[in-house]
Coordinates of N, CA and C in Angstrom, one line a residue:
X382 N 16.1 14.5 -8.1 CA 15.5 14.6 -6.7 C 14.2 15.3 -6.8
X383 N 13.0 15.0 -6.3 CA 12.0 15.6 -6.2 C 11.8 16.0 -4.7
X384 N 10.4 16.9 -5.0 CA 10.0 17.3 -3.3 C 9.1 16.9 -2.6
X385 N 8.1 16.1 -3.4 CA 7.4 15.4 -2.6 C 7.1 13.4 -3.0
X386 N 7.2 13.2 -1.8 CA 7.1 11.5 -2.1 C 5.9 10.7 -1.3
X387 N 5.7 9.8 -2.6 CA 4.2 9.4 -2.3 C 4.3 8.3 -1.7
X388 N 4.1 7.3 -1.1 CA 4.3 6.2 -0.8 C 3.3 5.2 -0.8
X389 N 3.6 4.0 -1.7 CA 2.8 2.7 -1.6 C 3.3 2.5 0.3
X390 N 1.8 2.1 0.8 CA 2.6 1.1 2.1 C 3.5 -0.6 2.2
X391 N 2.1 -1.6 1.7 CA 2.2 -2.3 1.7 C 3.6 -3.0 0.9
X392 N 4.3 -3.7 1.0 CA 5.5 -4.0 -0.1 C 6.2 -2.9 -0.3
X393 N 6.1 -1.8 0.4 CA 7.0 -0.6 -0.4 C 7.9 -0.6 1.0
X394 N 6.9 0.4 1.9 CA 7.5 0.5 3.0 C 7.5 -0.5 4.1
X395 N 6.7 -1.5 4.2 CA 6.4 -2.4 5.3 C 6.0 -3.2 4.6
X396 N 7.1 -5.0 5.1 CA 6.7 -5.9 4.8 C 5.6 -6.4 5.8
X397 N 4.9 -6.5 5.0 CA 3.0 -6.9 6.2 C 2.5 -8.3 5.6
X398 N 3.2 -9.4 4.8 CA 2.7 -10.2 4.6 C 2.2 -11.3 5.4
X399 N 3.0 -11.3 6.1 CA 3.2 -12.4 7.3 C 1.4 -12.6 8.1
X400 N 1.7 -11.2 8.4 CA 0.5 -10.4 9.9 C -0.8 -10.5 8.5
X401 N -0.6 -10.3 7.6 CA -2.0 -10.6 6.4 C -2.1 -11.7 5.8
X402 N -1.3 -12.3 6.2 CA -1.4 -14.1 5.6 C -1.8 -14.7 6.9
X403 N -1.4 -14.3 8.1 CA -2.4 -14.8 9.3 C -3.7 -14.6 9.6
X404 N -4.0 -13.5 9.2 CA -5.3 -13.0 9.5 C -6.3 -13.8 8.8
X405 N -5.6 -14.2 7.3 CA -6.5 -14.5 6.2 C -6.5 -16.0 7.0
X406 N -5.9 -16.5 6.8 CA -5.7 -18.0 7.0 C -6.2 -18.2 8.5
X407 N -6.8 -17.6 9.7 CA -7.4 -17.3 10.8 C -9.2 -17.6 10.0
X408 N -9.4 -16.0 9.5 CA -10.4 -16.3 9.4 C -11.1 -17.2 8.3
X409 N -10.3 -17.7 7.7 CA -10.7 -19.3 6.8 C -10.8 -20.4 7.8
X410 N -9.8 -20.8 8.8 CA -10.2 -21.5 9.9 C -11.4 -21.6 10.2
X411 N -11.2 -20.4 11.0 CA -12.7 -20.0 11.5 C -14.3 -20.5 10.5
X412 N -14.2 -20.6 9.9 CA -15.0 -20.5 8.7 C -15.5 -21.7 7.9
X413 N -14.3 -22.4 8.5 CA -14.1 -24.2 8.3 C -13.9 -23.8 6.6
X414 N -12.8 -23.7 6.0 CA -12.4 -22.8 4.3 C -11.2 -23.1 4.4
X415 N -10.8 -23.8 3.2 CA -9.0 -24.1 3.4 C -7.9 -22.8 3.3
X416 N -7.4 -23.0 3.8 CA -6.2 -22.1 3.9 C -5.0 -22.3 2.9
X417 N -4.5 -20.7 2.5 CA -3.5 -20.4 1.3 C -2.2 -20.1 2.5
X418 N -1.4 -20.6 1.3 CA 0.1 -20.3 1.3 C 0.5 -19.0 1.6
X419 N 1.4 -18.5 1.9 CA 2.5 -17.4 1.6 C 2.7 -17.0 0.5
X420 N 2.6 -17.6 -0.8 CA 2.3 -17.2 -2.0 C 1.1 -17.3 -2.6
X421 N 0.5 -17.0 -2.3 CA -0.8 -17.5 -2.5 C -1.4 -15.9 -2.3
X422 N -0.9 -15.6 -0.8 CA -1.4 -14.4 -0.5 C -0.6 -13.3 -1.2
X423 N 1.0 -13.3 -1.3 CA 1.4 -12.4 -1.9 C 0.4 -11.9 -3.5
X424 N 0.1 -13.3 -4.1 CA -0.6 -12.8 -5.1 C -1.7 -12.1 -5.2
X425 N -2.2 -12.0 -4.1 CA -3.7 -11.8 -3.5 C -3.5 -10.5 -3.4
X426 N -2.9 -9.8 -3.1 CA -2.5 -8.5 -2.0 C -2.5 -7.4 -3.3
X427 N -3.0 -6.4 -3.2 CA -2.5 -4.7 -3.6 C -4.2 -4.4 -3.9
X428 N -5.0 -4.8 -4.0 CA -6.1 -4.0 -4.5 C -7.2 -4.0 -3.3
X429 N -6.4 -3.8 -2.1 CA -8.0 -3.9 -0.9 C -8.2 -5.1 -0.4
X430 N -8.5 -4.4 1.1 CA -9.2 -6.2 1.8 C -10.2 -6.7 1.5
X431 N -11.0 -6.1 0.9 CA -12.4 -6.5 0.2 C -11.5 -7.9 -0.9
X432 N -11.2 -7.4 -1.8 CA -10.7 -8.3 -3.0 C -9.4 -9.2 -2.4
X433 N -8.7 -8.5 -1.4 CA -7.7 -10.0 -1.0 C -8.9 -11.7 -0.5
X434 N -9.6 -11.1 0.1 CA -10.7 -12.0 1.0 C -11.1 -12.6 -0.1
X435 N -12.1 -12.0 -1.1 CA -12.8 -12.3 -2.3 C -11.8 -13.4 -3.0
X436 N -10.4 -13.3 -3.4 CA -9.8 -14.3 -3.7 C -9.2 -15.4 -3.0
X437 N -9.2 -15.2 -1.7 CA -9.0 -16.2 -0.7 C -10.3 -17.2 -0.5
X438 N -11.3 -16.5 -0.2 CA -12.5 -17.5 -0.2 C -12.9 -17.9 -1.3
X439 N -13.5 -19.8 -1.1 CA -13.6 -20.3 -2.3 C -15.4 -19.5 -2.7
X440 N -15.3 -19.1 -4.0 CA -16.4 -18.8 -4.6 C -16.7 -17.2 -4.3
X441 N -15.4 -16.7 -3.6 CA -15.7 -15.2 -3.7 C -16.4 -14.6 -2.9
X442 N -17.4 -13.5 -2.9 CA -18.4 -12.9 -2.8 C -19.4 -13.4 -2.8
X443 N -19.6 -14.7 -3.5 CA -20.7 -15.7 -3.9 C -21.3 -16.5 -2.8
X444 N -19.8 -17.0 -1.8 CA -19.9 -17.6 -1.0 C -20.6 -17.3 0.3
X445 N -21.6 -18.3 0.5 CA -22.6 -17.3 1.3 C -22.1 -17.0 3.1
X446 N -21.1 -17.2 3.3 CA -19.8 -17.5 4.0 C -19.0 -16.0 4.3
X447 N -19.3 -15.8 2.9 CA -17.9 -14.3 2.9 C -17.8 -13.3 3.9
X448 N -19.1 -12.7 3.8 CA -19.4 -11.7 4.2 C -18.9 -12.0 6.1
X449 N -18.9 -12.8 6.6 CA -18.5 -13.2 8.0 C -17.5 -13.7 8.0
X450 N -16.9 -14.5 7.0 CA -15.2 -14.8 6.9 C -14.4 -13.0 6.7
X451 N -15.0 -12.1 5.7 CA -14.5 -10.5 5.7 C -14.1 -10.2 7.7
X452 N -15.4 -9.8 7.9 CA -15.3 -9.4 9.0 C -14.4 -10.4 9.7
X453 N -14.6 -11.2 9.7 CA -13.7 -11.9 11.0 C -11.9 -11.6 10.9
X454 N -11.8 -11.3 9.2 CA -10.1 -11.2 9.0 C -9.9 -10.1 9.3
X455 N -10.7 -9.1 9.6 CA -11.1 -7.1 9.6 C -10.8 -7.3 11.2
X456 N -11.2 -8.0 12.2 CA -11.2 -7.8 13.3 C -10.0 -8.8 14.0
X457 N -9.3 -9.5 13.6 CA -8.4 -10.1 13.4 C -6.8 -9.2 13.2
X458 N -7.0 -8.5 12.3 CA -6.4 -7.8 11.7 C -5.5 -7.0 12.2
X459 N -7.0 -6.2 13.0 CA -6.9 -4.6 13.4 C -6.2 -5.2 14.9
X460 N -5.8 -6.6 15.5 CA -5.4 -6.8 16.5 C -4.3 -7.3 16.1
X461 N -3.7 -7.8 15.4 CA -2.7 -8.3 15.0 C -1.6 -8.2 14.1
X462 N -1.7 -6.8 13.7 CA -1.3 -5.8 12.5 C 0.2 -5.6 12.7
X463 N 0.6 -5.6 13.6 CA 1.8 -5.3 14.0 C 2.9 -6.6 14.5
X464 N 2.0 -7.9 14.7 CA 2.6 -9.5 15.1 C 4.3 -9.5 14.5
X465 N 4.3 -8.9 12.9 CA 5.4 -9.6 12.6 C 6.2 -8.4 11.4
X466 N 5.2 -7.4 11.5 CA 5.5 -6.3 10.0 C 6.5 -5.9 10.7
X467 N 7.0 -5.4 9.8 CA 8.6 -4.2 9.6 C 8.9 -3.8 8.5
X468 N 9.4 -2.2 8.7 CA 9.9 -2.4 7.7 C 11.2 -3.0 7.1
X469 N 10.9 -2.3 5.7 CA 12.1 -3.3 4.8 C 13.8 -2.5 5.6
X470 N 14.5 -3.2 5.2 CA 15.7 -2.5 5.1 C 16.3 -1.4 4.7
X471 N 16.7 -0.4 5.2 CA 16.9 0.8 4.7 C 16.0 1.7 4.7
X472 N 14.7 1.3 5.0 CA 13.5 2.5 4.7 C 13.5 3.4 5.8
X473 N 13.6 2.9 7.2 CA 14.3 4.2 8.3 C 14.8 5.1 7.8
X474 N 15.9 4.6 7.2 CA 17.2 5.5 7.0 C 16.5 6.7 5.5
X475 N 15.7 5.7 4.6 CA 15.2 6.4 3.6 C 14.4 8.1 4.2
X476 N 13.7 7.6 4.8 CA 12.8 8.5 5.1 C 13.4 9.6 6.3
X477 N 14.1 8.9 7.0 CA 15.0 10.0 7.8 C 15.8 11.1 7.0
X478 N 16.1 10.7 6.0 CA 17.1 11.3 4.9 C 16.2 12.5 4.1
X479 N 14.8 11.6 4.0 CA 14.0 12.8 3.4 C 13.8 14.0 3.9
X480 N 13.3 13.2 5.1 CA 13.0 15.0 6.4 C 14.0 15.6 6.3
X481 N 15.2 15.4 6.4 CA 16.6 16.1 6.7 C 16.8 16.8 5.3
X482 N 16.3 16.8 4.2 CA 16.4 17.4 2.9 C 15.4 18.2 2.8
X483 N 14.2 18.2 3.6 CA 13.3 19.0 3.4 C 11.9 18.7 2.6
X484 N 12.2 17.4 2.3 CA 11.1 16.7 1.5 C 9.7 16.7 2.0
X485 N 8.6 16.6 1.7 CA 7.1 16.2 2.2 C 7.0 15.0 1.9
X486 N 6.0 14.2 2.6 CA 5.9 12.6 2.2 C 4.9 12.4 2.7
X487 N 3.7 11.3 1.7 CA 2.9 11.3 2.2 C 2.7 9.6 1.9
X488 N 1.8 9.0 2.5 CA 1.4 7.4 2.4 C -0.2 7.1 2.0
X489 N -0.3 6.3 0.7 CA -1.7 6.1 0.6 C -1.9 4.5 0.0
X490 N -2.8 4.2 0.5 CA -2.9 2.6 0.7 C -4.3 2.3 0.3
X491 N -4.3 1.0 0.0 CA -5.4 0.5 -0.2 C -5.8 -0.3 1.3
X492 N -5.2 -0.5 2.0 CA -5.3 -0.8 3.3 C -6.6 -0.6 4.1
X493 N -7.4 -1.0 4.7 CA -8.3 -0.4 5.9 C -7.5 0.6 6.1
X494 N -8.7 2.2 6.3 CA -7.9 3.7 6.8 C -7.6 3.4 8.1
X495 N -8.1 2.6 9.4 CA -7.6 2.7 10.4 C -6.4 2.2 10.6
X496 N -6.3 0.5 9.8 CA -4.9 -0.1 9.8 C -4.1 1.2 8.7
X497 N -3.8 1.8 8.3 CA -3.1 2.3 7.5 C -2.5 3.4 8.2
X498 N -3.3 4.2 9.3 CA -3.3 5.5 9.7 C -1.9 4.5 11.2
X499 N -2.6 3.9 11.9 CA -2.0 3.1 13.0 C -0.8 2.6 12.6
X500 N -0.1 2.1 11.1 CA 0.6 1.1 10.8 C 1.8 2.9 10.6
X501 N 1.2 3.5 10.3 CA 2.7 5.2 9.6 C 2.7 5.3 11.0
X502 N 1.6 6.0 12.0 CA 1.8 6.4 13.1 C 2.9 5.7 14.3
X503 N 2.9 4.3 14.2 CA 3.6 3.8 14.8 C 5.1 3.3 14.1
X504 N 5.4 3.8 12.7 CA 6.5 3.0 11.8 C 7.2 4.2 11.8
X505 N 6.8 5.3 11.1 CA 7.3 6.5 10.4 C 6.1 8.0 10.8
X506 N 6.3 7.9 12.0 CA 6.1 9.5 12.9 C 6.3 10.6 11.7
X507 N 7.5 10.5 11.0 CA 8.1 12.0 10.3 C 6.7 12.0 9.2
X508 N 6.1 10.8 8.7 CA 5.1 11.1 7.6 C 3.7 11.5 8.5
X509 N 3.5 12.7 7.9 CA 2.6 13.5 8.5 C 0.9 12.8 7.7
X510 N 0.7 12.2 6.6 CA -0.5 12.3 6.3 C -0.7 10.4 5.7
X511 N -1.7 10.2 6.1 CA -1.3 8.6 5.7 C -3.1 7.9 5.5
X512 N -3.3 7.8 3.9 CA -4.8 7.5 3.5 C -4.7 6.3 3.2
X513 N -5.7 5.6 3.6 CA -6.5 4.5 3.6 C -7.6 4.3 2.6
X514 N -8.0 3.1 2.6 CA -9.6 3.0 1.8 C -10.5 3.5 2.8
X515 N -11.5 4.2 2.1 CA -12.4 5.1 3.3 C -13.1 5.2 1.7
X516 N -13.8 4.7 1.1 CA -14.6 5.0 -0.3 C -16.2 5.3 0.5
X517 N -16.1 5.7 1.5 CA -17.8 5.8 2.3 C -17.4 7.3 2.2
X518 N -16.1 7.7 2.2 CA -16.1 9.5 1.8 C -15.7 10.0 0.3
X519 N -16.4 9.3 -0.8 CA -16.6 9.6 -1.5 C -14.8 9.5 -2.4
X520 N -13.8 9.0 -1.4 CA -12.7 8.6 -1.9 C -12.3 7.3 -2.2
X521 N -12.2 7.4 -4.4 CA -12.2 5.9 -4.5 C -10.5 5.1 -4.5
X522 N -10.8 3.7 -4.2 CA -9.2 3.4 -4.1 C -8.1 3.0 -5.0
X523 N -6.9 2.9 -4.8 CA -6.0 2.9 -5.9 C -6.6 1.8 -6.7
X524 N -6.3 1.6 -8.1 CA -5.8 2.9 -9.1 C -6.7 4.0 -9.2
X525 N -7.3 4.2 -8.5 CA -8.2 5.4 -9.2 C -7.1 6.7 -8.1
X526 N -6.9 8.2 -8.6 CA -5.6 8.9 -8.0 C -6.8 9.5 -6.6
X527 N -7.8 9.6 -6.9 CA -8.7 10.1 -5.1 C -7.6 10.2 -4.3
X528 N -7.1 9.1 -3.5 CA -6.6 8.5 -2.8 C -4.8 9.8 -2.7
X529 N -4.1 9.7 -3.6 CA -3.4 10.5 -4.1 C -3.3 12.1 -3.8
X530 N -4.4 12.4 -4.7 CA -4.8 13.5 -4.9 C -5.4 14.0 -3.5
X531 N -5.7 13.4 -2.7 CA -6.1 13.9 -0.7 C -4.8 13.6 0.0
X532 N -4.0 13.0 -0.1 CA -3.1 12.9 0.3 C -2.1 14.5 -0.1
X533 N -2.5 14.6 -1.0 CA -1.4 15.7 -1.6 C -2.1 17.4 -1.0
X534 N -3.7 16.9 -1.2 CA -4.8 18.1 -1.2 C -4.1 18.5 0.9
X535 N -4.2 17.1 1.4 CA -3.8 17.3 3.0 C -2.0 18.0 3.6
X536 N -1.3 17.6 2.3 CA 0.1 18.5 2.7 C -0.1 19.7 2.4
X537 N -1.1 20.1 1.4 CA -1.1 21.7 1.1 C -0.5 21.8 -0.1
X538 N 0.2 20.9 -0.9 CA 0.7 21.2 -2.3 C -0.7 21.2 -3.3
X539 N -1.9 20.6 -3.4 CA -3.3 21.3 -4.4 C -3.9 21.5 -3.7
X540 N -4.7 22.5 -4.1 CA -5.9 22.4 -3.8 C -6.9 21.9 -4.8
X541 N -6.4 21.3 -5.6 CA -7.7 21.1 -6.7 C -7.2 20.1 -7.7
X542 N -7.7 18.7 -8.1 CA -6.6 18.0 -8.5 C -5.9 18.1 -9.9
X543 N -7.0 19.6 -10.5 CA -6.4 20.2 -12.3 C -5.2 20.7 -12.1
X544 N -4.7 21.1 -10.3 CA -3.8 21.9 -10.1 C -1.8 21.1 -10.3
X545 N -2.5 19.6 -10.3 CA -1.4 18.9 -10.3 C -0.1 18.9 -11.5
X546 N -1.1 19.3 -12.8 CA -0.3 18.8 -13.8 C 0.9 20.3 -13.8
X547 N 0.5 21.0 -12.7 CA 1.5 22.6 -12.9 C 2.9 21.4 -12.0
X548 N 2.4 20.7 -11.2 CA 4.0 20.2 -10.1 C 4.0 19.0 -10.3
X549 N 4.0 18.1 -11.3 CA 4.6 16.7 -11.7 C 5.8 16.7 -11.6
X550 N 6.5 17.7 -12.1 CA 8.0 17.6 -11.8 C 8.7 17.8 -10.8
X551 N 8.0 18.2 -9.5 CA 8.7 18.1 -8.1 C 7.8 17.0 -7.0
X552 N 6.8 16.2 -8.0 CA 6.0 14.8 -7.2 C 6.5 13.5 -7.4
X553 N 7.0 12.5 -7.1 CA 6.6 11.0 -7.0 C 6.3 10.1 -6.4
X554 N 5.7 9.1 -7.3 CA 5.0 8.5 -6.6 C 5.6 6.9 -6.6
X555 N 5.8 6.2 -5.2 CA 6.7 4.8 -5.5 C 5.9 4.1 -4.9
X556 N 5.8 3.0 -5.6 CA 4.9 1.5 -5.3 C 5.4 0.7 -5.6
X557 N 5.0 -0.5 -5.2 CA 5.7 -2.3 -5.4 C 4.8 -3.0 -6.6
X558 N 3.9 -2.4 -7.3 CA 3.1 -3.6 -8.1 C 2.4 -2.7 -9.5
X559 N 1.6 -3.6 -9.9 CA 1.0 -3.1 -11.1 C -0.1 -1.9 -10.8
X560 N -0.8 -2.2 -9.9 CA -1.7 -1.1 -9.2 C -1.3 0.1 -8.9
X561 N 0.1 0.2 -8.2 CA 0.7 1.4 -8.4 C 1.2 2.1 -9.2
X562 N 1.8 1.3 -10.4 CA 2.0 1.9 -12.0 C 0.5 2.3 -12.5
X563 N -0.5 2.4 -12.2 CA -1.7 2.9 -12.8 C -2.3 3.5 -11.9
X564 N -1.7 3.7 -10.5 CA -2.3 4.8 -10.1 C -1.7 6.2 -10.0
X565 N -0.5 6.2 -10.2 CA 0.7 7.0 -10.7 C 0.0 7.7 -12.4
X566 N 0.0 6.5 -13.0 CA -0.3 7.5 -14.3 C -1.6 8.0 -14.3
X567 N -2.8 7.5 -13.6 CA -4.0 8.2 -13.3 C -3.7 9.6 -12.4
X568 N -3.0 9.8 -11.6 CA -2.7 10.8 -11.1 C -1.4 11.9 -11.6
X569 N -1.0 11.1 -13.0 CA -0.5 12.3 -13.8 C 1.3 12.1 -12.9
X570 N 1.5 11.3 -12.3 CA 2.3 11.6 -11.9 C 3.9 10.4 -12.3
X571 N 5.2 10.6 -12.3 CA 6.0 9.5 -12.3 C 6.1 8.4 -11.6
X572 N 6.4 7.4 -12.0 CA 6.1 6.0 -10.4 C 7.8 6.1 -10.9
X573 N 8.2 5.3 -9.5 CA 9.6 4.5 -9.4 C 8.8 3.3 -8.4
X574 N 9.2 2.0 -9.0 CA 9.0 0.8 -8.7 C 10.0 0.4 -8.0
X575 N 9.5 -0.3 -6.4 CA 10.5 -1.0 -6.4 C 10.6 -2.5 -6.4
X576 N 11.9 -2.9 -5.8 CA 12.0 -4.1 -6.1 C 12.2 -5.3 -4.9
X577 N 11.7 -4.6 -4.1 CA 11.8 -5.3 -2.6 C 10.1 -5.9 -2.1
X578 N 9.4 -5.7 -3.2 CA 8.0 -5.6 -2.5 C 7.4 -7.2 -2.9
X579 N 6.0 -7.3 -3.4 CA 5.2 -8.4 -3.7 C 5.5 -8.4 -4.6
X580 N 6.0 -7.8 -6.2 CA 6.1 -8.2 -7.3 C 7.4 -7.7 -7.8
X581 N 7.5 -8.9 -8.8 CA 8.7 -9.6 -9.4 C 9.2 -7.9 -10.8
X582 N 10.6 -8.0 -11.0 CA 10.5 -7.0 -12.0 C 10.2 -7.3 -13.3
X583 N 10.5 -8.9 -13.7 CA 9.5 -8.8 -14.9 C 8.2 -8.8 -15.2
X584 N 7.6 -8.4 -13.5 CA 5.9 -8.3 -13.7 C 5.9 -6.9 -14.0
X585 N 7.0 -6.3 -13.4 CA 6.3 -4.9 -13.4 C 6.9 -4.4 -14.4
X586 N 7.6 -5.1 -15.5 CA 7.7 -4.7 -16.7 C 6.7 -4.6 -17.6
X587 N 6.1 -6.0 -17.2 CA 5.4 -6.2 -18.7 C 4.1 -5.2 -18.1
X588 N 4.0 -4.5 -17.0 CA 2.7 -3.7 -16.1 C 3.0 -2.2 -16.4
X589 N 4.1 -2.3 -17.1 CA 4.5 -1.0 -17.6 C 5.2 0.1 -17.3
X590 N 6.0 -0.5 -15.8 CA 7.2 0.4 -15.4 C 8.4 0.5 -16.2
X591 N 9.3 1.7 -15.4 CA 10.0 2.0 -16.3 C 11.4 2.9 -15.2
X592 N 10.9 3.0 -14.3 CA 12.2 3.0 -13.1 C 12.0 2.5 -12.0
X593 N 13.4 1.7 -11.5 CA 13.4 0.9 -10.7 C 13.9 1.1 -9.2
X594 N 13.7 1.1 -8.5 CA 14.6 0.9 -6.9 C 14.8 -0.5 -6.8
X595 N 16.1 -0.9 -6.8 CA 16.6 -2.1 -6.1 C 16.8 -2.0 -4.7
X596 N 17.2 -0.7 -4.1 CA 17.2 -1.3 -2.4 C 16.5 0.5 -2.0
X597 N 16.3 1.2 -0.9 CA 15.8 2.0 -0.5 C 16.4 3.3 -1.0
X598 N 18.1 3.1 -1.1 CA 18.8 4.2 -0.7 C 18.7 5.2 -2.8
X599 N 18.4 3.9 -3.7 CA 18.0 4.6 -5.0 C 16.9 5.4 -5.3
X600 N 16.1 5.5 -4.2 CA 14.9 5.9 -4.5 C 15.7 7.7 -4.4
X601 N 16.7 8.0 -3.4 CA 17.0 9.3 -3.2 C 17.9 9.7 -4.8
X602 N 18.4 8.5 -5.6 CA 19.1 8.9 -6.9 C 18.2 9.1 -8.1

């Protein structure tokens, strides 16, 4: 049992594929740009809306297109963010369980900070601190631990992120994908993967995990 718990959003705590497979597929419309699947997008997903877009649009960043297909899924988004997400099963009950033990919890995302801050505030009230991509404040996004490390700096457990390696053993950090296994070990800290999210467990084997959540209520074992 540890004391404080980090949280991937996307795939961890809230299934958001739906509401981000619309947005994308919206602003490809728009754009006159074919539109991807539901798997398509899951593949797309954990490293930022910058890079989901960049792989959805044909030619990337290249496309002289992008930069107005971005924004259009950004404003799209931030209206529609809530259409169809929920969370997963048992994550209520997960996180109600933690308050009641005394735990701290925090949420850090590669998500737009607005959508990220709006998506805890309205899902999970008990989680008091909830980071976004915001790299215009000098905080860079997962895997790099920035992200982490302010989330942690904002409960009051560091002040300084050399300060970490004294409390690894009462931190974890849980995420659904490969990005989270390397932002965990960048931040020095344990990951527990789970198995409800965008990625498969023999992806996040060969990605170099090594404990698992099958449903919410393991993450407390």
């Amino acid at each position: 049992m540890f004391n404080v718990y980090v949280f991937d959003l996307d795939g961890t705590l809230l299934d958001t594929l739906q509401d981000l497979a619309n947005s994308v597929n919206y602003a490809l419309r728009q754009h006159g740009m074919p539109e991807h699947s539901i798997d398509d997008i899951r593949r797309f997903v954990g490293n930022g809306v910058r890079l989901l877009m960049e792989r959805a649009v044909p030619d990337g960043a290249r496309n002289p297109q992008f930069e107005a297909a971005f924004a259009t899924f950004r404003q799209h988004y931030m209206q529609h963010s809530l259409d169809t997400t929920r969370p997963y099963d048992g994550i209520p009950e997960l996180i109600h369980e933690l308050k009641a033990r005394g735990c701290q919890m925090a949420v850090v995302s590669n998500k737009m900070m607005a959508a990220t801050q709006e998506l805890v505030r309205h899902f999970f009230p008990d989680i008091p601190v909830a980071i976004g991509e915001h790299e215009a404040a000098g905080i860079r996004k997962k895997p790099a631990p920035d992200t982490v490390f302010e989330a942690l700096r904002q409960l009051g457990i560091i002040h300084h992120p050399s300060s970490i390696i004294h409390q690894t053993s009462d931190i974890v950090y849980v995420g659904d994908s490969d990005v989270d296994i390397e932002t965990a070990r960048n931040s020095g800290l344990p990951c527990i993967s789970v198995l409800w999210g965008f990625r498969s467990r023999d992806f996040l084997l060969a990605h170099g995990a090594t404990t698992f959540a099958e449903r919410p209520a393991d993450i407390l074992r």
